[in-house]
Amino acid sequence: MAVSYLVALFCASAGKNGEELGSDEEQVILFVYLLYDVTNNKVVALQQHYVKPQPNELSETVLTEECKTETGLDENMIKNGQPLDHVLEEFDRFLYSKGVHPDHGGKSFCFVSDGPNHIRQCFHPETCNKNINLPAYFNKYYDLRKEFKKYYKTDVIKNIKAMLDYLGLEGDQSVEYGVRQCQEMASIVHRLINDGHVFGESDIVSERLEPGICSKNEFVDDNSVVRARGLPWQSSDQDIARFFKGLNISKGGVALCLSPQGRRNGEALVRFESEEHRDLAIRRHKHHIGQRYIEVYKATGKDFINVAGGSNTEAQAFLSRGGQVIIRMRGLPFTATTQQVLDFFSRDPNQCIVLDGEDGILFVHYPDGRSTGDAFVLFASEEEANKALKKHRDIMGTRYIELFKSTTAEVQQVLNRSMDPRNPEQPADSQLSPLIAQIPQQTALPMLPQNFITSGTRRDCVRLRNLPTGAQVTDILTFLGEYSQFIVYQGVHMVYTSQGEASGEAFIQMESEEAAVLTSINRHRRQMIFANKKRIIDVIPCSGDDMSLVLTNGMPMTAALPPAVAPMIQRQLIPTAVSPPTMIPTSSIASLPYQMPQPAPMQAFQHHPAMTHIPAQRPAYFPPILYWYPSPPVSPQNYLAPSGPSVIVMRGLPFNASCQDVMNYFQGFPEVNPETIQLQRNTEGKPNGDALITFSSRTEAERAILEKNRRMLGNRFIELFLVS
């Protein structure tokens, strides 16, 4: 025999039981166990404990009606029980008294239960949530259903009753619910042993997530992957593994998803060892991490490979060093060296040691060798990593350095993106050459540029003039300094000529008119140092209409277009990818309705001289201006996010919108509730289409804008703005 004793284990929760045990996060309220002597094929002892759950502030009742009906338990019995940690200590003493405790020289034993739910879906996740140290002997068990099917070669067994019926046995209905379950399991075990069954290899519960490397060519079963959504942005792979505590995740099986800006977007793909564990993970849909509920959906192996798979040999060599923890550094100076990184972590306070010195540091570069400002660092232990994380937002040179726990999958993902020539995070010039080369000659195929990037008369943009020819987005962000924090998502628009040459101009979309004016006042006519030369840069506030007028060279676009041409022209508010101008056949261009605009200067800005004047003469069709912009812009590196609550303006709401509509719009942000929503009204007391949403931190507010801006609510386009 593989073991000398079996412990038949049964538990019940305050909510759902049976096949749905553990699916509703309700606490364990009943724990029954029976010690069975395998050698002599007999029952040794049985004990039952009522478990007192932690109080629920939202409800005075302990048991749901469903639980009372299923188990026949009385609420007063449960309220008089002992907390779970005390009950587990009592069970530990029981094992010792019977001579089967593994830590005290006892004979070997293993749990046996009716399915995986009792151990995997109840004891492991609940003790993890309550910070109770669950003994190691809970990490293995026999699934009685599997053992029964294996020996009797049947697939129709779904519960204890089905096994009893198959064997022609009857249960004792006169005893209590939990006791009856354990006694019936003992009867089935007795019959299995009599018939010659041997309990061999047990099911194992993984204690922790193991690191691992996933290759792009690796096969991942579609039935083993889930997508978890709504995660706190600071969640690590170990936090996600704790959420799925009790289920076996494959090595390196947690892949944190990144936004187009390279930041975590609150989603993760998780790869389990089998379909059984994937199905158990799906049952944890809308379970909680802290106050957040987490959505869990099925995903595919391709989804996982796209995020976690890698073929970068440098990354694989780095990850194979066996570091216990990976730390991601963000915001590094582009000239940072490995020695500077080592000095950063070795200085007091919170001095810590990088694993393998310089070999434990991996810088992230673009294909042309330029640094992205990111690096990954290996540490040998959690203790060293925790000391390192205390250096979050410490200074290297003049930069604030951000530190986050990372994963092997994130290393692969970041390296894959940085080395992809199509990566929108790369500087604009690394994308220009191949795309410009594909534009046909103007004589053969005239071009009509997109007519708008944004529109309206709100002066929430700034126009930069006299930029150096080789200036990139990073140079602009450095020039704007602290005011770059007001740039909206994908709000940097570099202007190029039809020959693909820099025009020396750029348009920046800011989050408000006040931000645009403030930026102009403080940065207008300031010097930009580029290639060791100084340039005076004009920073002029303007509106979306002004921007569109310059980009279209003053061509009016209000007239109706021919049916053959109209579908080709799309109005894009903030495009999501680099795109060439719309190509219009010559025959269609000739049929465009076009009125020559009268020569009239644009209205002068309040604080600065007028922008360009519209020329008096126009050719038969205008010389095309091609504007190119990175998508999204590089994140400002010298911006220290303020702490405390932040407010988002929600604009464009239907006038009949309610707080519930707003809460539905912000699905996945549980802190959005009626207390944090203020529906705005005009002077007549009627809704004006705006709402103020208060978030507990700027980080969450920025994440909300990133994920929810410009989504639809009903048939309305909703805009989000950060105001504090």
XYZ file of C-alpha atoms in Angstrom:
724
model
C 0.000 0.000 0.000
C 1.208 3.518 -0.794
C -0.218 4.820 2.505
C -1.137 3.240 5.830
C -4.103 5.496 6.565
C -6.643 7.538 4.678
C -8.478 10.564 6.068
C -11.881 11.010 4.463
C -12.377 14.789 4.410
C -15.608 16.727 3.969
C -16.499 20.397 4.363
C -19.529 22.591 3.753
C -19.724 26.324 3.087
C -22.217 28.955 4.199
C -23.427 29.305 0.611
C -23.360 26.837 -2.262
C -22.405 23.201 -1.721
C -22.215 20.028 -3.772
C -20.837 20.534 -7.281
C -20.750 24.340 -6.825
C -18.868 24.229 -3.518
C -16.439 27.156 -3.334
C -17.775 28.982 -6.389
C -19.335 31.825 -4.372
C -16.430 32.594 -1.961
C -18.563 31.690 1.053
C -16.634 30.551 4.123
C -16.292 27.005 5.464
C -18.770 26.346 8.286
C -18.459 22.564 8.697
C -15.387 20.317 8.790
C -15.790 16.530 9.187
C -12.998 13.968 8.951
C -12.789 10.184 9.315
C -9.549 8.241 9.901
C -9.452 4.939 7.978
C -6.906 2.164 8.594
C -6.014 0.873 5.103
C -3.978 -2.069 6.374
C -6.817 -3.474 8.492
C -9.553 -2.044 6.248
C -11.558 -0.416 9.034
C -12.661 2.939 10.444
C -10.583 4.235 13.361
C -12.276 7.493 14.382
C -14.559 10.269 13.148
C -14.870 13.881 14.296
C -17.042 16.825 13.312
C -16.403 20.557 13.904
C -18.652 23.551 13.356
C -16.589 26.451 12.026
C -17.466 30.014 12.937
C -16.978 32.275 9.898
C -15.572 35.783 10.107
C -18.382 38.314 10.617
C -19.913 39.921 7.561
C -20.637 43.619 8.008
C -23.289 43.531 5.291
C -25.379 40.728 6.751
C -26.303 39.523 10.218
C -27.168 36.046 8.977
C -24.429 33.447 8.664
C -26.031 30.781 6.483
C -27.870 31.243 3.210
C -31.250 29.608 2.762
C -29.699 27.354 0.122
C -27.139 26.123 2.657
C -29.761 25.501 5.331
C -31.865 23.474 2.902
C -28.902 21.443 1.625
C -27.175 20.705 4.950
C -29.907 21.015 7.564
C -27.539 23.058 9.748
C -28.735 25.530 12.339
C -27.315 29.033 12.448
C -26.872 29.041 16.222
C -24.686 25.924 16.057
C -22.381 27.668 13.568
C -22.201 30.901 15.571
C -21.085 28.868 18.596
C -18.343 27.114 16.647
C -14.589 27.812 16.618
C -12.700 29.892 14.028
C -11.101 27.981 11.179
C -7.534 28.310 12.485
C -8.575 26.767 15.832
C -10.344 23.896 14.076
C -7.236 23.171 11.987
C -5.123 23.127 15.145
C -7.581 20.661 16.671
C -7.260 18.458 13.585
C -3.460 18.616 13.897
C -3.698 17.395 17.496
C -6.056 14.621 16.372
C -3.454 13.332 13.915
C -0.787 13.402 16.610
C -2.969 11.521 19.075
C -3.636 8.775 16.504
C 0.032 8.367 15.613
C -0.258 9.494 11.997
C 1.196 13.022 12.149
C 3.985 13.226 9.548
C 6.040 15.725 11.572
C 6.082 13.513 14.681
C 7.162 10.164 13.253
C 3.624 8.978 12.545
C 2.584 6.481 9.911
C 1.853 7.811 6.448
C -1.617 9.081 5.581
C -3.344 10.932 2.741
C -6.676 12.702 2.371
C -9.463 11.284 0.260
C -12.384 13.481 -0.799
C -15.371 13.441 -3.098
C -13.903 15.501 -5.944
C -11.390 18.367 -5.817
C -13.614 21.154 -4.478
C -13.150 20.548 -0.755
C -9.377 20.938 -0.800
C -8.689 23.000 -3.935
C -11.676 25.366 -3.897
C -12.264 25.747 -0.164
C -9.385 25.059 2.206
C -6.524 26.417 0.114
C -8.093 29.711 -1.059
C -9.796 30.457 2.271
C -6.706 29.870 4.405
C -4.707 31.987 1.953
C -7.218 34.856 2.238
C -7.180 34.599 6.042
C -3.366 34.299 6.223
C -3.637 30.894 7.907
C -0.648 28.623 7.406
C -2.124 25.440 5.964
C -0.006 22.357 6.830
C 1.889 20.698 3.979
C -0.146 17.481 4.273
C -3.048 19.380 2.656
C -1.020 19.455 -0.588
C -1.887 15.897 -1.603
C -5.123 13.941 -1.716
C -6.962 11.163 -3.514
C -9.997 12.107 -5.585
C -12.429 9.284 -4.765
C -14.279 9.754 -8.049
C -11.078 9.305 -10.084
C -10.053 6.240 -8.073
C -13.518 4.735 -8.510
C -13.575 5.365 -12.286
C -10.027 4.048 -12.675
C -10.777 0.734 -10.964
C -14.328 0.036 -12.163
C -13.790 1.450 -15.687
C -16.897 3.630 -15.658
C -17.454 7.251 -16.633
C -20.963 7.787 -15.248
C -19.882 8.615 -11.677
C -20.575 12.195 -10.600
C -20.986 12.018 -6.809
C -21.067 9.776 -3.752
C -24.665 8.720 -4.343
C -23.809 7.489 -7.859
C -20.948 5.407 -6.455
C -23.206 3.890 -3.785
C -25.840 3.041 -6.386
C -23.211 1.449 -8.648
C -22.001 -0.756 -5.761
C -25.511 -1.465 -4.453
C -24.799 0.166 -1.098
C -27.068 2.328 1.046
C -26.170 5.279 3.243
C -27.281 5.897 6.814
C -29.875 8.682 6.635
C -30.234 8.933 10.415
C -26.932 10.760 11.026
C -26.018 14.376 10.384
C -25.219 15.680 6.918
C -21.416 15.875 7.138
C -21.043 12.681 9.163
C -23.129 10.794 6.600
C -20.880 11.997 3.764
C -17.716 10.717 5.491
C -19.314 7.399 6.438
C -20.454 6.825 2.859
C -16.934 7.572 1.584
C -15.587 5.037 4.099
C -18.032 2.419 2.762
C -16.826 3.030 -0.788
C -13.150 2.875 0.277
C -13.842 -0.391 2.137
C -15.369 -1.928 -1.006
C -12.521 -0.682 -3.238
C -9.866 -2.218 -0.981
C -11.799 -5.487 -0.700
C -12.041 -5.658 -4.483
C -8.272 -5.237 -4.771
C -7.841 -1.529 -5.578
C -4.523 0.039 -4.555
C -4.352 3.758 -3.815
C -1.219 4.709 -5.739
C -0.190 8.151 -6.949
C -2.126 10.984 -5.330
C -3.153 14.371 -6.740
C -0.689 17.145 -5.827
C -1.486 20.782 -5.013
C 1.309 23.142 -6.063
C 2.627 25.185 -3.158
C 3.802 28.156 -5.224
C 4.186 29.443 -8.747
C 7.392 28.216 -10.367
C 9.289 30.381 -12.875
C 9.529 29.194 -16.446
C 10.236 30.349 -19.991
C 7.713 30.015 -22.811
C 8.903 29.777 -26.412
C 7.053 31.167 -29.409
C 7.069 27.661 -30.892
C 5.694 25.949 -27.798
C 2.291 24.261 -27.994
C -0.225 25.507 -25.430
C -3.517 23.645 -25.070
C -6.533 25.866 -25.714
C -8.312 24.151 -22.818
C -5.740 25.194 -20.226
C -5.776 29.019 -20.399
C -7.951 31.697 -18.785
C -7.976 35.481 -18.970
C -8.265 37.326 -15.650
C -9.550 40.894 -15.925
C -9.865 43.757 -13.432
C -6.602 43.104 -11.583
C -5.024 45.872 -9.514
C -2.325 47.482 -11.658
C 0.380 46.673 -9.089
C -0.454 42.949 -9.045
C 2.475 40.591 -9.525
C 2.411 37.048 -10.869
C 2.564 35.751 -7.280
C -0.525 37.830 -6.386
C -2.393 36.225 -9.263
C -1.153 32.781 -8.217
C -2.533 33.473 -4.728
C -5.898 34.361 -6.264
C -5.891 30.898 -7.897
C -4.489 29.210 -4.779
C -5.181 25.464 -4.790
C -4.985 25.176 -8.584
C -1.828 24.086 -10.389
C -0.428 26.783 -12.680
C 2.191 25.735 -15.230
C 5.758 26.953 -14.806
C 5.888 30.576 -15.885
C 2.149 30.311 -16.466
C 1.149 33.858 -15.469
C 1.487 36.460 -18.233
C 0.619 40.030 -17.269
C -0.828 41.889 -20.249
C 0.566 45.294 -21.174
C -1.150 48.300 -22.718
C 0.190 49.908 -25.927
C 2.190 52.197 -23.634
C 3.939 49.223 -22.042
C 2.042 49.521 -18.769
C -0.008 46.795 -17.130
C -3.644 47.031 -18.165
C -5.261 45.003 -15.384
C -5.431 41.756 -17.348
C -3.437 38.539 -17.224
C -3.410 35.239 -19.073
C -2.973 32.199 -16.842
C -1.976 28.755 -18.074
C -2.941 25.737 -15.941
C -1.591 22.204 -15.966
C -4.835 20.666 -17.188
C -8.360 21.352 -18.381
C -9.675 20.286 -14.968
C -7.803 23.113 -13.254
C -8.863 25.576 -15.969
C -12.508 24.670 -15.340
C -12.051 25.146 -11.587
C -10.458 28.549 -12.287
C -13.506 29.604 -14.328
C -15.627 29.006 -11.201
C -13.684 31.779 -9.465
C -15.264 34.348 -11.778
C -15.949 37.521 -9.774
C -14.014 36.361 -6.736
C -12.075 39.144 -5.058
C -8.566 40.484 -4.610
C -9.057 42.943 -1.789
C -12.096 45.032 -2.717
C -11.840 44.255 -6.438
C -13.795 41.493 -8.085
C -11.866 39.677 -10.795
C -13.480 38.485 -13.999
C -12.268 35.114 -15.295
C -12.924 33.957 -18.866
C -11.750 31.182 -21.142
C -8.830 32.035 -23.429
C -6.805 30.195 -26.052
C -3.271 28.894 -26.208
C -2.576 31.380 -28.993
C -3.586 34.225 -26.685
C -1.046 33.034 -24.137
C 1.750 32.574 -26.681
C 1.126 36.049 -28.119
C 1.740 37.558 -24.689
C 4.216 35.222 -22.996
C 6.013 33.536 -25.868
C 9.452 34.733 -26.856
C 12.314 33.892 -29.165
C 14.817 36.462 -27.937
C 17.986 34.573 -27.017
C 19.246 37.414 -24.834
C 16.046 37.315 -22.759
C 16.167 33.521 -22.450
C 19.797 33.623 -21.304
C 18.868 36.270 -18.739
C 15.855 34.337 -17.440
C 17.730 31.040 -17.248
C 19.970 32.410 -14.471
C 17.373 31.276 -11.955
C 16.616 34.489 -10.101
C 13.829 34.149 -7.565
C 12.384 37.623 -8.295
C 12.548 39.953 -11.304
C 12.285 43.715 -10.813
C 11.405 46.010 -13.703
C 13.034 49.458 -13.751
C 11.305 52.197 -15.718
C 12.390 55.750 -16.429
C 16.142 55.108 -16.663
C 18.351 57.707 -18.352
C 18.984 56.595 -21.920
C 22.724 56.550 -21.190
C 22.426 54.452 -18.013
C 25.039 51.701 -17.563
C 25.018 48.424 -15.635
C 27.398 49.942 -13.098
C 24.993 52.813 -12.438
C 22.201 50.293 -11.853
C 24.381 48.319 -9.443
C 25.284 51.538 -7.612
C 21.588 52.474 -7.437
C 20.735 49.269 -5.563
C 23.893 49.095 -3.449
C 23.622 52.523 -1.843
C 22.013 53.128 1.532
C 19.326 52.984 2.713
C 17.840 49.582 1.748
C 21.064 48.257 0.290
C 20.478 45.088 -1.760
C 22.476 42.768 -3.991
C 21.722 42.099 -7.663
C 22.029 38.431 -8.612
C 25.175 37.771 -10.695
C 26.132 41.457 -10.739
C 26.177 42.965 -14.234
C 24.928 39.692 -15.755
C 21.748 40.031 -13.668
C 20.736 43.230 -15.499
C 18.974 43.278 -18.875
C 18.472 46.613 -20.665
C 15.674 46.954 -23.219
C 16.658 48.456 -26.579
C 15.059 49.337 -29.883
C 16.303 47.476 -32.994
C 18.708 50.346 -33.753
C 20.335 49.936 -30.331
C 18.807 52.939 -28.589
C 17.640 52.462 -25.034
C 13.941 52.511 -24.165
C 14.585 53.560 -20.558
C 13.562 50.147 -19.214
C 15.620 47.374 -17.616
C 15.019 44.107 -15.768
C 17.039 43.099 -12.714
C 17.329 39.684 -11.023
C 17.345 39.120 -7.267
C 18.105 35.891 -5.452
C 15.333 36.072 -2.846
C 12.084 37.770 -1.903
C 13.902 39.484 0.962
C 16.406 41.155 -1.372
C 13.632 42.072 -3.818
C 11.526 43.688 -1.084
C 14.490 45.836 -0.057
C 14.955 46.795 -3.708
C 11.300 47.792 -4.095
C 11.717 50.288 -1.244
C 13.849 52.295 -3.651
C 10.769 52.985 -5.808
C 10.980 56.592 -7.069
C 14.526 57.074 -5.836
C 16.632 59.279 -8.079
C 19.285 58.249 -10.595
C 20.908 61.380 -11.900
C 17.910 63.661 -12.389
C 15.344 60.918 -13.041
C 12.784 59.305 -10.771
C 13.120 55.542 -11.206
C 9.975 53.406 -10.991
C 10.314 49.838 -9.722
C 7.824 46.992 -10.103
C 7.834 43.262 -9.550
C 7.896 41.601 -12.934
C 7.535 38.148 -14.471
C 9.301 36.020 -17.055
C 6.345 36.542 -19.386
C 6.587 40.320 -19.029
C 10.300 40.215 -19.868
C 9.491 38.288 -23.033
C 6.611 40.605 -23.886
C 8.607 43.819 -23.452
C 11.575 42.426 -25.420
C 9.278 41.244 -28.209
C 7.685 44.666 -28.503
C 10.896 46.651 -28.363
C 12.485 44.580 -31.152
C 9.402 44.585 -33.394
C 9.873 47.102 -36.250
C 6.121 47.715 -36.198
C 6.189 48.644 -32.519
C 4.314 51.960 -32.093
C 6.399 52.823 -29.040
C 9.534 53.271 -31.101
C 10.690 56.755 -32.085
C 9.022 58.126 -35.168
C 12.091 58.090 -37.395
C 12.499 54.331 -37.008
C 9.086 53.914 -38.653
C 9.189 56.631 -41.273
C 11.547 55.203 -43.852
C 9.763 51.979 -44.839
C 6.307 53.582 -44.822
C 7.265 56.672 -46.824
C 9.008 54.475 -49.369
C 5.693 52.802 -50.150
C 3.876 56.018 -51.123
C 3.387 56.173 -54.915
C 4.555 59.115 -56.982
C 2.319 62.151 -56.678
C 1.859 62.466 -60.456
C 0.394 58.991 -60.659
C -1.749 58.990 -57.521
C -2.581 62.270 -55.721
C -3.057 62.051 -51.963
C -5.811 63.377 -49.764
C -4.739 63.551 -46.106
C -7.097 62.763 -43.265
C -9.053 65.941 -42.701
C -9.106 65.930 -38.928
C -7.194 64.662 -35.952
C -9.465 66.462 -33.561
C -12.064 69.172 -34.019
C -13.816 71.965 -32.191
C -13.043 75.480 -31.027
C -11.785 74.550 -27.550
C -8.185 75.741 -27.415
C -6.892 72.636 -25.684
C -3.966 72.045 -28.077
C -0.542 73.634 -28.483
C 1.405 74.129 -31.695
C 5.197 73.817 -31.579
C 7.152 75.635 -34.310
C 10.837 75.886 -35.224
C 11.644 72.372 -34.021
C 15.021 70.929 -35.065
C 14.726 68.654 -38.090
C 15.819 65.557 -36.194
C 13.761 66.197 -33.059
C 11.818 63.205 -31.771
C 8.904 62.824 -29.387
C 11.304 62.236 -26.498
C 12.985 65.562 -27.252
C 9.618 67.314 -27.175
C 8.693 65.698 -23.867
C 12.036 66.718 -22.391
C 11.499 70.276 -23.624
C 7.988 70.460 -22.143
C 9.275 69.062 -18.838
C 6.640 68.854 -16.136
C 3.932 70.067 -18.528
C 4.194 66.854 -20.545
C 2.012 65.238 -17.894
C -0.984 67.082 -19.388
C -0.663 65.392 -22.795
C -3.645 63.182 -23.586
C -3.301 59.581 -24.693
C -1.849 59.463 -28.251
C -1.762 63.249 -28.273
C 1.623 63.950 -29.949
C 1.339 64.687 -33.696
C 4.556 65.216 -35.635
C 4.060 67.021 -38.971
C 5.987 65.888 -42.056
C 5.967 67.013 -45.668
C 4.901 64.884 -48.614
C 8.570 63.970 -49.123
C 8.707 62.541 -45.603
C 10.849 65.391 -44.284
C 10.238 66.959 -40.884
C 8.366 70.244 -41.207
C 9.682 71.596 -37.902
C 6.188 71.625 -36.430
C 4.190 69.457 -34.073
C 0.743 69.611 -32.531
C 0.138 68.459 -28.963
C -3.304 67.668 -27.596
C -3.599 68.642 -23.921
C -6.181 67.483 -21.417
C -7.775 70.946 -20.978
C -7.669 74.545 -22.196
C -6.045 75.561 -18.922
C -3.256 73.039 -19.455
C -2.619 74.333 -22.982
C -2.459 77.966 -21.819
C -0.250 77.085 -18.849
C 2.122 75.137 -21.106
C 2.290 78.015 -23.594
C 2.946 80.668 -20.950
C 5.790 78.707 -19.395
C 7.442 77.169 -22.481
C 6.889 79.729 -25.291
C 10.150 81.076 -26.730
C 12.212 78.791 -24.504
C 15.341 77.075 -25.756
C 15.502 73.448 -26.846
C 18.994 71.993 -26.782
C 19.418 69.523 -29.606
C 22.711 68.149 -30.968
C 24.567 70.644 -28.772
C 22.749 73.527 -30.432
C 20.053 75.798 -29.016
C 16.773 76.512 -30.780
C 14.022 78.920 -29.743
C 10.697 77.071 -29.844
C 7.326 78.746 -30.325
C 4.582 77.199 -28.187
C 1.214 78.554 -29.246
C -2.212 77.489 -27.919
C -4.701 76.531 -30.606
C -7.921 74.621 -31.173
C -8.634 71.385 -32.952
C -10.060 73.309 -35.895
C -6.853 75.362 -36.144
C -4.825 72.163 -36.157
C -6.978 70.587 -38.851
C -6.788 73.734 -40.996
C -3.000 73.660 -40.988
C -2.779 69.921 -41.635
C -5.174 70.119 -44.618
C -3.474 73.289 -45.923
C -6.712 75.201 -45.607
C -8.826 73.004 -47.872
C -12.520 73.134 -46.845
C -13.925 69.674 -46.255
C -17.554 70.495 -45.564
C -18.920 69.826 -49.059
C -20.386 66.455 -49.851
C -18.039 63.958 -51.452
C -18.856 61.645 -54.336
C -20.070 58.193 -53.289
C -16.898 56.582 -54.641
C -14.705 58.795 -52.492
C -16.691 59.252 -49.304
C -16.002 55.804 -47.836
C -12.269 56.414 -48.210
C -12.230 59.419 -45.920
C -12.765 58.697 -42.260
C -12.794 61.184 -39.475
C -10.444 60.039 -36.730
C -10.480 61.768 -33.384
C -7.383 60.076 -31.947
C -6.124 57.328 -34.248
C -4.810 54.183 -32.642
C -2.041 53.347 -35.058
C 0.311 54.980 -37.502
C -1.514 55.249 -40.810
C -0.636 56.758 -44.184
C -2.941 59.317 -45.785
C -5.959 58.166 -47.692
C -5.165 57.496 -51.358
C -7.705 58.935 -53.849
C -7.655 58.050 -57.562
C -6.996 60.961 -59.918
C -10.402 60.593 -61.539
C -12.107 61.007 -58.190
C -10.009 64.016 -57.212
C -11.163 65.871 -60.292
C -14.784 65.438 -59.248
C -14.356 66.757 -55.721
C -16.467 69.863 -55.075
C -14.033 72.593 -54.192
C -14.419 76.296 -53.566
C -11.418 78.578 -53.481
C -11.211 80.114 -50.017
C -10.931 83.851 -49.821
C -7.572 85.083 -48.583
C -8.171 85.810 -44.936
C -5.831 85.459 -42.009
C -6.691 83.240 -39.083
C -7.789 85.058 -35.978
C -4.819 85.920 -33.790
C -4.414 83.985 -30.562
C -4.934 85.741 -27.297
C -1.379 85.425 -26.003
C 0.655 84.990 -29.179
C 0.939 86.217 -32.794
C -1.288 84.671 -35.413
C -0.464 81.326 -36.911
C -0.053 80.975 -40.698
C -2.184 82.912 -43.160
C -4.137 81.104 -45.821
C -2.486 81.850 -49.161
C -4.520 83.699 -51.779
C -3.896 81.232 -54.607
C -4.655 77.545 -54.663
C -3.638 74.956 -57.255
C -6.182 72.626 -58.851
C -5.531 70.276 -55.967
C -3.548 71.128 -52.884
C 0.033 69.961 -52.242
C -0.377 67.078 -49.807
C 0.954 67.390 -46.287
C 1.656 64.063 -44.652
C 1.503 64.116 -40.880
C 3.024 61.291 -38.896
C 2.841 60.648 -35.197
C 3.898 57.908 -32.803
C 1.065 55.963 -31.231
C 1.109 56.371 -28.310
C 3.688 59.008 -27.376
C 6.558 58.100 -25.097
C 5.519 58.350 -21.457
C 7.059 61.279 -19.565
C 9.855 59.925 -17.415
C 10.269 62.828 -15.000
C 6.710 62.937 -13.779
C 5.989 62.095 -10.147
C 2.324 61.154 -9.820
C 0.610 63.001 -6.972
C -1.043 60.988 -4.237
C -4.580 61.373 -2.976
C -7.991 61.349 -4.715
C -8.348 62.367 -8.367
C -11.421 63.493 -10.265
C -12.400 62.580 -13.838
C -14.858 64.601 -15.915
C -17.160 62.361 -17.925
C -18.503 64.337 -20.898
C -21.154 63.459 -23.467
C -23.616 61.558 -21.280
C -27.203 61.108 -22.453
C -29.391 63.537 -20.524
C -31.369 60.643 -19.027
C -28.231 58.827 -17.814
C -28.327 57.547 -14.229
C -25.655 56.604 -11.694
C -26.222 52.960 -12.636
C -25.405 53.765 -16.284
C -22.145 55.375 -15.173
C -21.307 52.366 -12.976
C -21.974 50.025 -15.910
C -19.691 52.156 -18.113
C -16.872 51.796 -15.568
C -17.298 48.012 -15.282
C -14.164 46.622 -13.660
C -13.695 49.675 -11.407
C -15.569 48.725 -8.224
C -14.707 52.007 -6.500
C -17.093 53.782 -8.903
C -20.345 53.804 -6.948
C -23.184 56.261 -6.272
C -21.110 57.958 -3.571
C -18.270 58.787 -5.983
C -20.507 59.921 -8.887
C -21.811 63.493 -9.240
C -24.155 64.041 -12.191
C -23.835 67.711 -13.207
C -26.734 70.059 -13.953
C -27.063 73.409 -15.663
C -28.484 76.619 -14.182
C -32.009 75.385 -14.907
C -31.416 72.235 -12.883
C -31.401 69.953 -15.933
C -28.625 67.412 -16.664
C -25.897 68.953 -18.835
C -24.297 65.700 -20.011
C -21.342 65.845 -17.607
C -20.464 63.862 -14.504
C -17.644 64.021 -11.974
C -16.146 60.701 -10.856
C -13.847 60.635 -7.812
C -11.117 57.986 -7.713
C -9.046 57.129 -4.655
C -5.760 57.684 -6.499
C -4.441 59.300 -9.652
C -3.140 55.929 -10.777
C -6.636 54.449 -10.877
C -7.998 57.586 -12.564
C -5.352 57.366 -15.289
C -6.087 53.662 -15.760
C -9.785 54.462 -16.132
C -9.031 57.025 -18.850
C -6.695 54.635 -20.618
C -9.257 51.811 -20.680
C -12.565 53.685 -20.951
C -11.945 56.941 -22.843
C -13.937 57.359 -26.056
C -16.122 54.303 -25.492
C -19.818 54.252 -26.321
C -22.598 54.645 -23.756
C -25.761 53.766 -25.600
C -25.317 55.686 -28.861
C -23.177 58.446 -27.305
C -19.402 58.865 -27.519
C -18.027 59.491 -24.004
C -14.912 61.584 -23.359
C -12.941 61.434 -20.103
C -10.695 64.188 -18.735
C -8.485 64.194 -15.651
C -8.950 67.402 -13.663
C -7.144 66.651 -10.398
